[in-house]
Coordinates of C-alpha atoms and ligand atoms in Angstrom, one line a residue:
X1 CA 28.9 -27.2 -15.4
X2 CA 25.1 -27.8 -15.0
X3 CA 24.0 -27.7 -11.0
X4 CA 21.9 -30.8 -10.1
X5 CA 18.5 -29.6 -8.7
X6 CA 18.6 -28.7 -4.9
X7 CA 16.4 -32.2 -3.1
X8 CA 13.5 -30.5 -1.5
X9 CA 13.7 -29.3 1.9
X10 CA 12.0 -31.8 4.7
X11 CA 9.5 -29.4 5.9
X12 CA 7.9 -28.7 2.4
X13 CA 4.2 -29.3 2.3
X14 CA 3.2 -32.9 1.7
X15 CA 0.8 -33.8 -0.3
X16 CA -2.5 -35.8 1.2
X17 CA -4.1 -38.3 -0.1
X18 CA -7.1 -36.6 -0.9
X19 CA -6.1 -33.1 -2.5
X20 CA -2.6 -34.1 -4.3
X21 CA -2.0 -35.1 -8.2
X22 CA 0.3 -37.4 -6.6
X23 CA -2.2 -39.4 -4.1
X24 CA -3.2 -42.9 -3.9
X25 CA -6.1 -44.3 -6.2
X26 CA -9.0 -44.9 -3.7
X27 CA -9.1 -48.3 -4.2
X28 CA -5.9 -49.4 -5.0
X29 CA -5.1 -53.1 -6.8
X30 CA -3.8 -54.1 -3.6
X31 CA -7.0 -53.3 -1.9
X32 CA -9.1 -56.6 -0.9
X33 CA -12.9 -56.5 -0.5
X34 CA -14.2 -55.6 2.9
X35 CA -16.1 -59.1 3.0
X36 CA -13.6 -61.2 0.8
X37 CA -12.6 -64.4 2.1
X38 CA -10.1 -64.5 5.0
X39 CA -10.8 -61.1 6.2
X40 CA -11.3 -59.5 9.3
X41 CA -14.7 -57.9 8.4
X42 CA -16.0 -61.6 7.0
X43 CA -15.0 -63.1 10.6
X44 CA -16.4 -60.2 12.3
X45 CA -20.0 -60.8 10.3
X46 CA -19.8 -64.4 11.1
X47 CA -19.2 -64.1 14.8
X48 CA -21.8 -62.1 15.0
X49 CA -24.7 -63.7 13.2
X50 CA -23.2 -67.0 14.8
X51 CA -23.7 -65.2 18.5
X52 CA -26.8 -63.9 17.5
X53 CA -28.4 -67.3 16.6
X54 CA -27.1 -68.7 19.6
X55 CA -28.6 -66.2 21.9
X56 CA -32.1 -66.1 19.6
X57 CA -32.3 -70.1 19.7
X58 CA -31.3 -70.2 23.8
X59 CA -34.1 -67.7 24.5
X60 CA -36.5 -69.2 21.8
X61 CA -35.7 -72.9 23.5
X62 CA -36.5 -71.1 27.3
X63 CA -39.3 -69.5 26.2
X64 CA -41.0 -72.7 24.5
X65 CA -39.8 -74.8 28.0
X66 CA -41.2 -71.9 29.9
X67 CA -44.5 -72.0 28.2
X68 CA -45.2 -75.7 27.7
X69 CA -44.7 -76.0 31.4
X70 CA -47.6 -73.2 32.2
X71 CA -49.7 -75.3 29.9
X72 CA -48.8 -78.8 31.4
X73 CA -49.3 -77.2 34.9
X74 CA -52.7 -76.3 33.5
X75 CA -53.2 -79.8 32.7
X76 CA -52.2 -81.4 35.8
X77 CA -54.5 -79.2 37.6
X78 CA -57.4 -80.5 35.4
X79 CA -56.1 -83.7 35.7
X80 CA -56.3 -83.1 39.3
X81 CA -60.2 -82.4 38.9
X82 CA -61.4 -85.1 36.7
X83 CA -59.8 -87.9 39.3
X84 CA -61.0 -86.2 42.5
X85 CA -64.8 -86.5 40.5
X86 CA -63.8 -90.3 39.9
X87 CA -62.3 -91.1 43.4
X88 CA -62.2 -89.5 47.1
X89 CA -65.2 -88.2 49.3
X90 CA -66.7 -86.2 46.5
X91 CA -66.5 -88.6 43.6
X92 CA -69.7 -89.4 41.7
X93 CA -68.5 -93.0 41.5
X94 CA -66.8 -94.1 38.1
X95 CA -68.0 -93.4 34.6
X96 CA -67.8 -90.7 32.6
X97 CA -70.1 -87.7 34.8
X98 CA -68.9 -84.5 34.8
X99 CA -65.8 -85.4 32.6
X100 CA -64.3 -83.1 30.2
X101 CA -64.8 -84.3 26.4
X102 CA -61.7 -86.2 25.1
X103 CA -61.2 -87.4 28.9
X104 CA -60.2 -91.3 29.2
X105 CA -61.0 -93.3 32.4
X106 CA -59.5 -97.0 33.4
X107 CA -60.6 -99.0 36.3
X108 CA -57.9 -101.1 37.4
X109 CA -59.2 -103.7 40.3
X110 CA -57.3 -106.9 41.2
X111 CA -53.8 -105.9 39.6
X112 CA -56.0 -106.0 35.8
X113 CA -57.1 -102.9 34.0
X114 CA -60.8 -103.4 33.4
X115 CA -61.5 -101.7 31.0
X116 CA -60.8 -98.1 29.5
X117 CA -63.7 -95.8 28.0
X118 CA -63.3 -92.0 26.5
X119 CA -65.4 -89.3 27.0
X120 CA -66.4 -88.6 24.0
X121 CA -69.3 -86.3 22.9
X122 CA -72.1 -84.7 25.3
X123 CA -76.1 -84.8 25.1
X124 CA -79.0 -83.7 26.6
X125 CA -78.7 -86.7 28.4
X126 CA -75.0 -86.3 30.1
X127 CA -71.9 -87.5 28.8
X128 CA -71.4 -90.5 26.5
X129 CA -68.1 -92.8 25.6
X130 CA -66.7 -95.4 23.7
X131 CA -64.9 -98.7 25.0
X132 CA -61.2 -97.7 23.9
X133 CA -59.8 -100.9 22.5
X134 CA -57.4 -103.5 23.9
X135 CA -54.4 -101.9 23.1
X136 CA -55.1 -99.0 25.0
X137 CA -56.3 -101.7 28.3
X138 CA -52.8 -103.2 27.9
X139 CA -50.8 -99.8 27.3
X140 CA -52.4 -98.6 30.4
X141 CA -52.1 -102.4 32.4
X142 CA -48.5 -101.8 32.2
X143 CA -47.9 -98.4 33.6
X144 CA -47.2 -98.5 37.0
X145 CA -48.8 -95.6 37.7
X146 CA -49.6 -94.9 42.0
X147 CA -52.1 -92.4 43.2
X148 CA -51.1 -89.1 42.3
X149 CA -48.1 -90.0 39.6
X150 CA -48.3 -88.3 36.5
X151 CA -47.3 -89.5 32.9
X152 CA -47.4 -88.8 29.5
X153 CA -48.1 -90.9 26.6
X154 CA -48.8 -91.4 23.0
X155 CA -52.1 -93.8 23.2
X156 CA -52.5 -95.3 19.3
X157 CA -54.8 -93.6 17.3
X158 CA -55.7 -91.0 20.3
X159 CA -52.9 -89.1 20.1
X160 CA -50.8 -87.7 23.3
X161 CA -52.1 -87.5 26.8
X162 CA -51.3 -87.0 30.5
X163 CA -52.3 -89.3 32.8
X164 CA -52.7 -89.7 36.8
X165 CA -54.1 -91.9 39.0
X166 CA -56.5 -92.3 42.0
X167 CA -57.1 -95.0 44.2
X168 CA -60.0 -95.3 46.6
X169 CA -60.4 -98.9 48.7
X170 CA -61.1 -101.0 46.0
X171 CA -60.0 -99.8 43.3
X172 CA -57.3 -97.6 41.2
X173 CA -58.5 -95.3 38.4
X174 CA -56.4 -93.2 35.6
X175 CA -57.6 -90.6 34.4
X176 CA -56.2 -89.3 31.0
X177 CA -56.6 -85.7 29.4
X178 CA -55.5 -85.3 25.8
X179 CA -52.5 -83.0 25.3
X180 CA -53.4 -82.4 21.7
X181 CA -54.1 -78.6 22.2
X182 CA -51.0 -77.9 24.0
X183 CA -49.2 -79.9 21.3
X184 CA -50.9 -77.7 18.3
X185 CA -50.1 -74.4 20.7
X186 CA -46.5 -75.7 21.1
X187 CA -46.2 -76.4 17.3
X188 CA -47.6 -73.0 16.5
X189 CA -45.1 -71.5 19.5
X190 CA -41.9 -73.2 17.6
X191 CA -43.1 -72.3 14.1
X192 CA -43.6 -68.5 15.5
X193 CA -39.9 -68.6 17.1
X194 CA -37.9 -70.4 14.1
X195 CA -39.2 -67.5 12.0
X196 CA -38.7 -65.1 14.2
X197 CA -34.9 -66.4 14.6
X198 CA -34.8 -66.9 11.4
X199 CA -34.9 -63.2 10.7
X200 CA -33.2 -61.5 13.5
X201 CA -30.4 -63.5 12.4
X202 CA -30.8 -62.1 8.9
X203 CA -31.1 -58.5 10.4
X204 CA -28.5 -59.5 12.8
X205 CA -26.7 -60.5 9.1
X206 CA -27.2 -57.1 7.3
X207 CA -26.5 -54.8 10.3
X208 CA -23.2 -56.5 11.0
X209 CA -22.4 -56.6 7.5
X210 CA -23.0 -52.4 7.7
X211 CA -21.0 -51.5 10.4
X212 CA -18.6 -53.8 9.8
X213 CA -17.8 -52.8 5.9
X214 CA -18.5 -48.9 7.2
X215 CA -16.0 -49.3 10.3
X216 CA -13.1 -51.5 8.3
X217 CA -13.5 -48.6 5.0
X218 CA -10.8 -47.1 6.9
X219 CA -8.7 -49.2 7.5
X220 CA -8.7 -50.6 3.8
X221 CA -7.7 -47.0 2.7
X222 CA -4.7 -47.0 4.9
X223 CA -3.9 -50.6 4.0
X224 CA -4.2 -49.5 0.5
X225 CA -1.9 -45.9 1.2
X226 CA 0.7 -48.3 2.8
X227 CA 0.9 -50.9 -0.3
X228 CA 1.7 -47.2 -2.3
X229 CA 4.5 -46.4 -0.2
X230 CA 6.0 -49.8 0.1
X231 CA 5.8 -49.9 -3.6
X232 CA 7.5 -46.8 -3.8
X233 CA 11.6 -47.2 -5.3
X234 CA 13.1 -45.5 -2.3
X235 CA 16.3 -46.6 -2.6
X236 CA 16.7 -44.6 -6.0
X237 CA 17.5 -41.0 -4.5
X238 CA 14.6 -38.9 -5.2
X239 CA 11.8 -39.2 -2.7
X240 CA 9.9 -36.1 -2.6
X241 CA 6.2 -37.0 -3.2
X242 CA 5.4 -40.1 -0.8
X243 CA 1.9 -40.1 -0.5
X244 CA 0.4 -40.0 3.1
X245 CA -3.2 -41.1 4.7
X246 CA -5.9 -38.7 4.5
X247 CA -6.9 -36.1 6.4
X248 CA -10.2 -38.1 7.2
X249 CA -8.7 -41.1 8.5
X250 CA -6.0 -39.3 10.8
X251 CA -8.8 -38.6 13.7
X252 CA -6.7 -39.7 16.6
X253 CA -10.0 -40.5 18.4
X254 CA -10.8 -43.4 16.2
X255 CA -8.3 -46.2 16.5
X256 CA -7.9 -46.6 12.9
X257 CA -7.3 -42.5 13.1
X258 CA -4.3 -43.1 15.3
X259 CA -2.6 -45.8 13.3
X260 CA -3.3 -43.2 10.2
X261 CA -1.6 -40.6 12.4
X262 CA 1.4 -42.5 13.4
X263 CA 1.4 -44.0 9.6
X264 CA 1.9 -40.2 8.4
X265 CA 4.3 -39.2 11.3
X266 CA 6.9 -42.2 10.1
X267 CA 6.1 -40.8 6.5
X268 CA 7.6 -37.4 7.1
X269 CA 10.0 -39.0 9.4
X270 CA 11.6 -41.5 6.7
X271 CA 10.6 -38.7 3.5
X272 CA 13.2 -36.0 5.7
X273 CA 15.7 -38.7 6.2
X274 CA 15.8 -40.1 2.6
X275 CA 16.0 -36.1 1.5
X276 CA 18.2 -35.8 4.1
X277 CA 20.5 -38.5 2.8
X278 CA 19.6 -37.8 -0.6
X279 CA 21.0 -34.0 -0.4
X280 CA 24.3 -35.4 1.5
X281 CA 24.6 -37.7 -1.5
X282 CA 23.7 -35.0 -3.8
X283 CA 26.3 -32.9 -2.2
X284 CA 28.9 -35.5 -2.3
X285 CA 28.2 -36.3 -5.6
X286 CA 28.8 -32.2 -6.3
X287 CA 32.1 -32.4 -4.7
X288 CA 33.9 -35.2 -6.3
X289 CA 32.6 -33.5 -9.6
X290 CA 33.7 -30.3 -8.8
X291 CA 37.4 -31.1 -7.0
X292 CA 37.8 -33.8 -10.4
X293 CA 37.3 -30.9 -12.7
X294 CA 39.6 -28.4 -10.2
X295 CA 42.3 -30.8 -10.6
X296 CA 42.2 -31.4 -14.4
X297 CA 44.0 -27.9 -14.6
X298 CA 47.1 -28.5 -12.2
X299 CA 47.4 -32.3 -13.3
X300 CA 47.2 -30.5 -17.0
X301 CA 50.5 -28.2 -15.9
X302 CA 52.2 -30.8 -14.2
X303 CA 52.1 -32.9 -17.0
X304 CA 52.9 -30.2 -19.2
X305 CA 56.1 -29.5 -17.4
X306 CA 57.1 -32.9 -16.8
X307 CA 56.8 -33.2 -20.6
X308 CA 58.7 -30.2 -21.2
X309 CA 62.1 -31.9 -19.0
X310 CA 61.6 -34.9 -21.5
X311 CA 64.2 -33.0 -23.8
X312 CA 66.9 -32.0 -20.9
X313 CA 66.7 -35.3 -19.5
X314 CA 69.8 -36.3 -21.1
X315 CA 71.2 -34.1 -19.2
X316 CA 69.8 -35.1 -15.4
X317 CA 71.3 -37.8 -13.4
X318 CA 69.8 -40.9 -14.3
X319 CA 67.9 -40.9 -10.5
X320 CA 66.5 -37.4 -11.8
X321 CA 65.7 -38.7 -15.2
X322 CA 63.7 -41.5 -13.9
X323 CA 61.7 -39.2 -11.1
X324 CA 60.8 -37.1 -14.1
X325 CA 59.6 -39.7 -15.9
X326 CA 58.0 -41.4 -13.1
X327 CA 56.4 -37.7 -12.5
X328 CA 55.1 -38.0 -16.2
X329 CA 53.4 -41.4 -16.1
X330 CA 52.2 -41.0 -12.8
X331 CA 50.7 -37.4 -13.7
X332 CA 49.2 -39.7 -16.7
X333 CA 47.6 -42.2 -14.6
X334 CA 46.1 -39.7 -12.3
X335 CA 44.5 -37.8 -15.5
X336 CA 42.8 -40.7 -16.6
X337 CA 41.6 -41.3 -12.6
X338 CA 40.8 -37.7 -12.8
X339 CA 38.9 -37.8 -16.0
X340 CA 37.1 -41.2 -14.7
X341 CA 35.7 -39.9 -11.3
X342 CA 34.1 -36.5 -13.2
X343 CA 32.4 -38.9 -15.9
X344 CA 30.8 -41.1 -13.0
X345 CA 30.2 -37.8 -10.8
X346 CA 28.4 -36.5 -13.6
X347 CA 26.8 -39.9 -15.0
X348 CA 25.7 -40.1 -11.1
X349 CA 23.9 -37.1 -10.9
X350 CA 21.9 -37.8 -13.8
X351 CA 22.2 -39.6 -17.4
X352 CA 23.6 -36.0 -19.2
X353 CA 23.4 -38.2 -22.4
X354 CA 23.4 -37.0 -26.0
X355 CA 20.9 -39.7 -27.2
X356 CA 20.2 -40.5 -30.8
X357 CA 19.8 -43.2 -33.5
X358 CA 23.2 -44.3 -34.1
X359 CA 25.1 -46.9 -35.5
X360 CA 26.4 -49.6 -33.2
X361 CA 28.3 -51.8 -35.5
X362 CA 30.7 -48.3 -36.5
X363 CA 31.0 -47.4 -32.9
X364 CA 32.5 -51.0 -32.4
X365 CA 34.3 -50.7 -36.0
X366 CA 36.1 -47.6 -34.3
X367 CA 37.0 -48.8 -30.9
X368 CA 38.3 -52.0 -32.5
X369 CA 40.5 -50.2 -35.0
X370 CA 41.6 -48.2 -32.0
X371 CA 42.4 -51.2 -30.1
X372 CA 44.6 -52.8 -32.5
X373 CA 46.8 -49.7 -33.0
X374 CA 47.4 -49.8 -29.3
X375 CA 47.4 -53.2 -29.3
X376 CA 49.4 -54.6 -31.8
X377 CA 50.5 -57.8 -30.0
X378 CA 47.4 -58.8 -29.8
X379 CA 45.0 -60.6 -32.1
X380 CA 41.9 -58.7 -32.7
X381 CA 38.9 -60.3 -34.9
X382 CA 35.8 -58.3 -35.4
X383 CA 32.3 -60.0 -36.6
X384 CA 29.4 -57.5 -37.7
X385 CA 26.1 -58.5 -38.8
X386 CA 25.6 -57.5 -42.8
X387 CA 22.7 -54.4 -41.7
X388 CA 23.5 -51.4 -39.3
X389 CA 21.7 -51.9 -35.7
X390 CA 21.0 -48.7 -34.6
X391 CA 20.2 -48.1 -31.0
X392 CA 18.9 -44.5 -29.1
X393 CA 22.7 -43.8 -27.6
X394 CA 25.3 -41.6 -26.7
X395 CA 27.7 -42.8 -29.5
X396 CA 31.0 -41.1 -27.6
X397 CA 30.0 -42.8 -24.2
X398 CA 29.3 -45.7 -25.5
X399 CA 32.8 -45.5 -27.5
X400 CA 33.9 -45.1 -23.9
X401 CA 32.6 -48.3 -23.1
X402 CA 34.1 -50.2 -25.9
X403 CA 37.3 -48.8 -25.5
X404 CA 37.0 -49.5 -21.8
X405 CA 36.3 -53.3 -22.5
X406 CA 39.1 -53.7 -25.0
X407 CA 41.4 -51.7 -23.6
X408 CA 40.9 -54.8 -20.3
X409 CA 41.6 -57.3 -22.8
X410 CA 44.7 -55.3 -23.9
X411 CA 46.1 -54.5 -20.6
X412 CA 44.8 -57.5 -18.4
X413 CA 46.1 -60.3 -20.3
X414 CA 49.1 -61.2 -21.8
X415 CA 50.6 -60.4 -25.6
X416 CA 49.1 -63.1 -28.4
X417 CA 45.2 -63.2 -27.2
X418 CA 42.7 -63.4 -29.2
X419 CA 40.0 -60.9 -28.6
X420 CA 36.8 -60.8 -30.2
X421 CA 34.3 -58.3 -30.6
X422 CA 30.7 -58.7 -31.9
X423 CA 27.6 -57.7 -32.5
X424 CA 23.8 -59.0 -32.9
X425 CA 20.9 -58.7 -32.4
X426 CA 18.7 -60.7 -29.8
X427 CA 15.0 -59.8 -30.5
X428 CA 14.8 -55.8 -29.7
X429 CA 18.2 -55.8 -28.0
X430 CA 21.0 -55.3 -29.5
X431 CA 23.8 -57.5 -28.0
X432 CA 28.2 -56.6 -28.2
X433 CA 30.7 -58.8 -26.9
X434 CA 34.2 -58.5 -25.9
X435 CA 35.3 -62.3 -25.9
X436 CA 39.2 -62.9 -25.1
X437 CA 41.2 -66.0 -24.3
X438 CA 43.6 -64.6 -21.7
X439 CA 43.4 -65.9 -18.3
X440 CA 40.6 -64.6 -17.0
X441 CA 39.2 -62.4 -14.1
X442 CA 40.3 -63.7 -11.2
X443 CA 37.2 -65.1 -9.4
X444 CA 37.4 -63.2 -6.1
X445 CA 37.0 -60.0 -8.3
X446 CA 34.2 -61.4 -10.3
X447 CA 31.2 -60.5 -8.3
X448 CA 31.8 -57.1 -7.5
X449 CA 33.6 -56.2 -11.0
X450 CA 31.4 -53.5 -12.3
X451 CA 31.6 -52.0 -9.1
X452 CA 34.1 -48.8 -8.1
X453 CA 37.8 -49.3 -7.8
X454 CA 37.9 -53.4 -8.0
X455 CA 40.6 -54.2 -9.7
X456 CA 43.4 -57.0 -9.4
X457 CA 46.7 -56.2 -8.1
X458 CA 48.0 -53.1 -10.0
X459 CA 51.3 -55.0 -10.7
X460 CA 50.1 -56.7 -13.8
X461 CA 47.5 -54.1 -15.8
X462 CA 50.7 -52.4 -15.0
X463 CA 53.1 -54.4 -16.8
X464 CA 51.0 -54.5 -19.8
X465 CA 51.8 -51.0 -19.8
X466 CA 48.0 -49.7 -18.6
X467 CA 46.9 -47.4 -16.6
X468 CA 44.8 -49.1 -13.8
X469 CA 42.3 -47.4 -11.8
X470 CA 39.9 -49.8 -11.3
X471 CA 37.1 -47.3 -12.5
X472 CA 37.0 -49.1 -16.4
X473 CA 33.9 -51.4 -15.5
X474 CA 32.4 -49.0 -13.0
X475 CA 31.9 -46.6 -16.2
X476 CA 30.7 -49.5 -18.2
X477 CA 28.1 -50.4 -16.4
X478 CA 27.1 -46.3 -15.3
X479 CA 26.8 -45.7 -19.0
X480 CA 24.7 -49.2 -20.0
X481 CA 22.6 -48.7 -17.6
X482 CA 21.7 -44.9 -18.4
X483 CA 20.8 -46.3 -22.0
X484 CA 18.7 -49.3 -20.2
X485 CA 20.8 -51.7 -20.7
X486 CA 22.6 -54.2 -18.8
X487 CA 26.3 -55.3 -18.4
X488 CA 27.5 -58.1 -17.6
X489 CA 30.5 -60.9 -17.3
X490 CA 31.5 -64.4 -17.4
X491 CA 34.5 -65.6 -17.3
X492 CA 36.8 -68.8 -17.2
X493 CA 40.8 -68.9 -17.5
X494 CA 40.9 -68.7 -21.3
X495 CA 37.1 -68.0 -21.7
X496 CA 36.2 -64.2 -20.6
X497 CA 33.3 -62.6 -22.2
X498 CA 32.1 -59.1 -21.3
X499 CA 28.5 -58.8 -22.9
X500 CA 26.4 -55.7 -23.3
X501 CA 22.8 -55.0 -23.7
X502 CA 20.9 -52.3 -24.7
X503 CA 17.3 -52.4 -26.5
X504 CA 17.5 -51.1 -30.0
X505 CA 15.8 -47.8 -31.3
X506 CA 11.9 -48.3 -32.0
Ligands
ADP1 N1 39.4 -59.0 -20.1 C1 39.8 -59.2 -18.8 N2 40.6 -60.2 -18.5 C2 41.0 -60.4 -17.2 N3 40.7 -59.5 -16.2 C3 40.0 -58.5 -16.5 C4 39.5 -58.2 -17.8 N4 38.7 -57.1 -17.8 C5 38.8 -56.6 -16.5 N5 39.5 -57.5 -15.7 C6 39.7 -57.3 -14.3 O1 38.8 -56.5 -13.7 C7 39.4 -55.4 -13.0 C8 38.6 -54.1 -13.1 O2 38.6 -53.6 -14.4 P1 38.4 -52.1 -14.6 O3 37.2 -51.7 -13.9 O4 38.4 -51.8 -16.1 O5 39.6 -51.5 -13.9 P2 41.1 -51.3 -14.4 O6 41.2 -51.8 -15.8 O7 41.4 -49.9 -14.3 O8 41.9 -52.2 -13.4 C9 40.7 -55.3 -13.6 O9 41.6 -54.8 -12.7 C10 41.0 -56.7 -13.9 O10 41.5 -57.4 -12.8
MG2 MG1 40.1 -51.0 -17.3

């Protein structure tokens, strides 16, 4: 009998990502974009151009503050100048000498401004002005302004200015310089900064956006290594194989290296325990096939012998007669058991099947002829579509299964049912059904029926005269599902239909 292949030991070299047949695709389906929506890089970029237009505007908005108060100081100081010429010991009396150009003057004497002229061009002959016009008197009549206050205002037509005022004995005069310089300085200032924002953000942008994709490259790969694995069947024996994280992204300087590191060392340490496991099961598996196949010889003598007293047992006491006998059947009942644990060893440790086109509808012809011979208190009714449905299969096993399934509607249910078998054909799968109206499996049983050694209490499959090992539907479903197919049950007292599917041949 064939050995199944020896499960590799734990220590064998594993394969990396990077060198191995058997490695991850770089950018696996799984794997999301580094900037897509929702991820950590797209935050990252974000908080980062967000803190770096806060900080830019902050120090743009200080800077702007910082310089239109140099300038306004400069103002004030000029201001300053122009009232000490119109009031105070050095004045040259009112009017418009030795005023800067642009420069407005108001006399305000007995609570009323009198008037308000603006220095407005220079000659040969000293300064001249223009009467401002009443709106500008009463604008200026309603500022409050005491010696030495400052304000600023937007005069109609004139545009902004800062004012003071002086006061001599009789007599209170505001002087007014025009802010319109420091207000096309400011403008240029803001215009400079909001471009100059503007496009350290965007380099603020496109660095982040680097480092960010370069830093989070490795940590997509090991995402992407970890969807592999946990797409990986583990739970179907066979493990060697399991990818692991590349070399380049196990530096345990780099945090990303460390989780890679720790990623591979839980690798090897699950890949040795499933091998682990999967040689115990192997070897397990080895055993039951071996000591069923050891025992079919004694069982084979025993039976032989006990066959052999058949003739003198005339001649025994009757409580000798019926050990023998009991020797016999029970000798019997553990062949079959014997017979049934080797097939599902071997099914076990591998589909050994002998797969070819065959015929369903004969296989089923067979098993049903064979079931009525056994069966003859029974009805049996067979329907067969008009063409052959020919599947890839194992036409002895999947006798075995037939005669498994009728061989339960023989022994589990009592003489008279009607059992049907069929066959058709459900797209590309060819479909077989063992229908029978006998009182069905008993619901606690249904659930785990295909599974080893369920069976109902032996008392009854023993009184119909079978052999019950509870291993029937076990095979069943070990043989279906090595041709692909699936097995399965429903049943209701009087209803109980066992179907079988397995795709046809191409
Ligand atoms: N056609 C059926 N009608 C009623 N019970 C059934 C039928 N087929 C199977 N069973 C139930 O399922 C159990 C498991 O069946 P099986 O695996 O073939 O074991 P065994 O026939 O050796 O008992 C049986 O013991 C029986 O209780
Ligand atoms: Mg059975």
């Amino acid at each position: 009998m064939s050995t199944p292949p020896a499960p590799p030991p734990p220590s064998a070299p594993l394969p990396q990502t990077s060198d191995s047949p058997l490695a991850a695709p770089p950018q696996p389906p799984s794997a999301v974009r580094p900037l897509a929506k929702g991820t950590l890089g797209r935050r990252l970029v974000v908080r980062v151009a967000a803190l770096v237009a806060v900080v830019a505007i902050g120090l743009s908005a200080v800077v702007a503050l910082g310089v239109y108060n140099i300038q306004i100081g400069q103002v004030d100081a000029r201001l300053d100048r122009a009232i000490a010429r119109q009031v105070g010991p050095s004045s040259g009396g009112p009017g418009p000498g030795g005023q800067e150009i642009g420069t407005i003057i108001a006399i305000e004497s007995g609570g009323a401004v009198q008037g308000v002229i603006l220095v407005d061009r220079a000659s040969n002959f000293g300064p001249r002005f223009t009467s401002l016009s009443v709106d500008a008197t009463d604008l200026l009549g309603t500022l409050s302004l005491n010696p030495g206050d400052r304000a600023t205002i937007q005069l109609a037509g004139y545009g902004l200015y800062r004012l003071t005022a002086g006061a001599d004995d009789t007599r209170t005069v505001i002087v007014g310089i025009p802010l319109a310089q420091v207000t096309s300085a400011m403008t240029s200032l803001v215009v400079f900064e909001a471009l100059l924002t503007g496009a350290v953000i965007v380099v603020a942008v496109v660095a982040a956006r680097s480092v960010v994709v370069r830093s989070l490259t490795p940590l997509n790969r090991l995402a992407g290594t970890a969807t592999t694995v946990s797409n990986l069947p583990l739970e179907s024996g066979e493990v060697a194989g399991i990818v692991r994280v590349s070399p380049r992204d196990t530096d345990p300087v780099s945090e990303v290296g460390r989780v890679g590191l720790a990623f591979n060392h839980m690798l090897d340490n699950v890949e040795g325990a499933l091998a682990a496991r999967h040689a115990s099961e192997m070897k397990l598996r080895q055993f039951v096939a071996d000591a069923s196949h050891e025992l079919r010889n004694p069982l084979a003598a025993i039976r032989g012998y006990a066959e052999l007293t058949r003739r003198e047992r005339a001649d025994m006491s009757p409580a000798m007669a019926h050990a023998m006998s009991r020797i016999e059947s029970e000798s019997d009942r553990m062949s079959t058991l014997v017979e049934d644990l080797l097939l599902l060893a071997r099914l076990d440790s591998g589909p050994a099947l002998d797969l070819k086109s065959t015929d369903l509808t004969e296989i089923v012809l067979n098993a049903t002829s064979d079931a009525r011979v056994a069966g003859p208190d029974h009805r049996w009714s067979l329907s067969l579509p008009d063409e052959p449905v020919v599947a890839l299969a194992d036409r002895y096993r999947l006798h075995q299964v037939l005669a498994n399934l009728l061989g339960n509607a023989r022994t589990h249910t009592p003489p008279g049912t009607q059992v049907e078998t069929a066959v058709a054909v459900d797209g590309r799968t060819a479909v077989i059904t063992v229908t029978d109206n006998g009182p069905g499996v008993p619901s606690e049983l249904q659930a785990s029926v295909f599974e080893r050694f369920t069976r109902a209490e032996v008392s009854r499959a023993r009184k119909q005269g079978g052999s019950s090992t509870g291993l029937g539907l076990a095979i069943v479903a070990a043989v279906v599902a090595a041709h692909h197919g699936t097995a399965s049950v429903d049943s209701r007292p009087g209803h109980t239909v066992f179907t079988i599917r397995i795709p046809v041949a191409p």
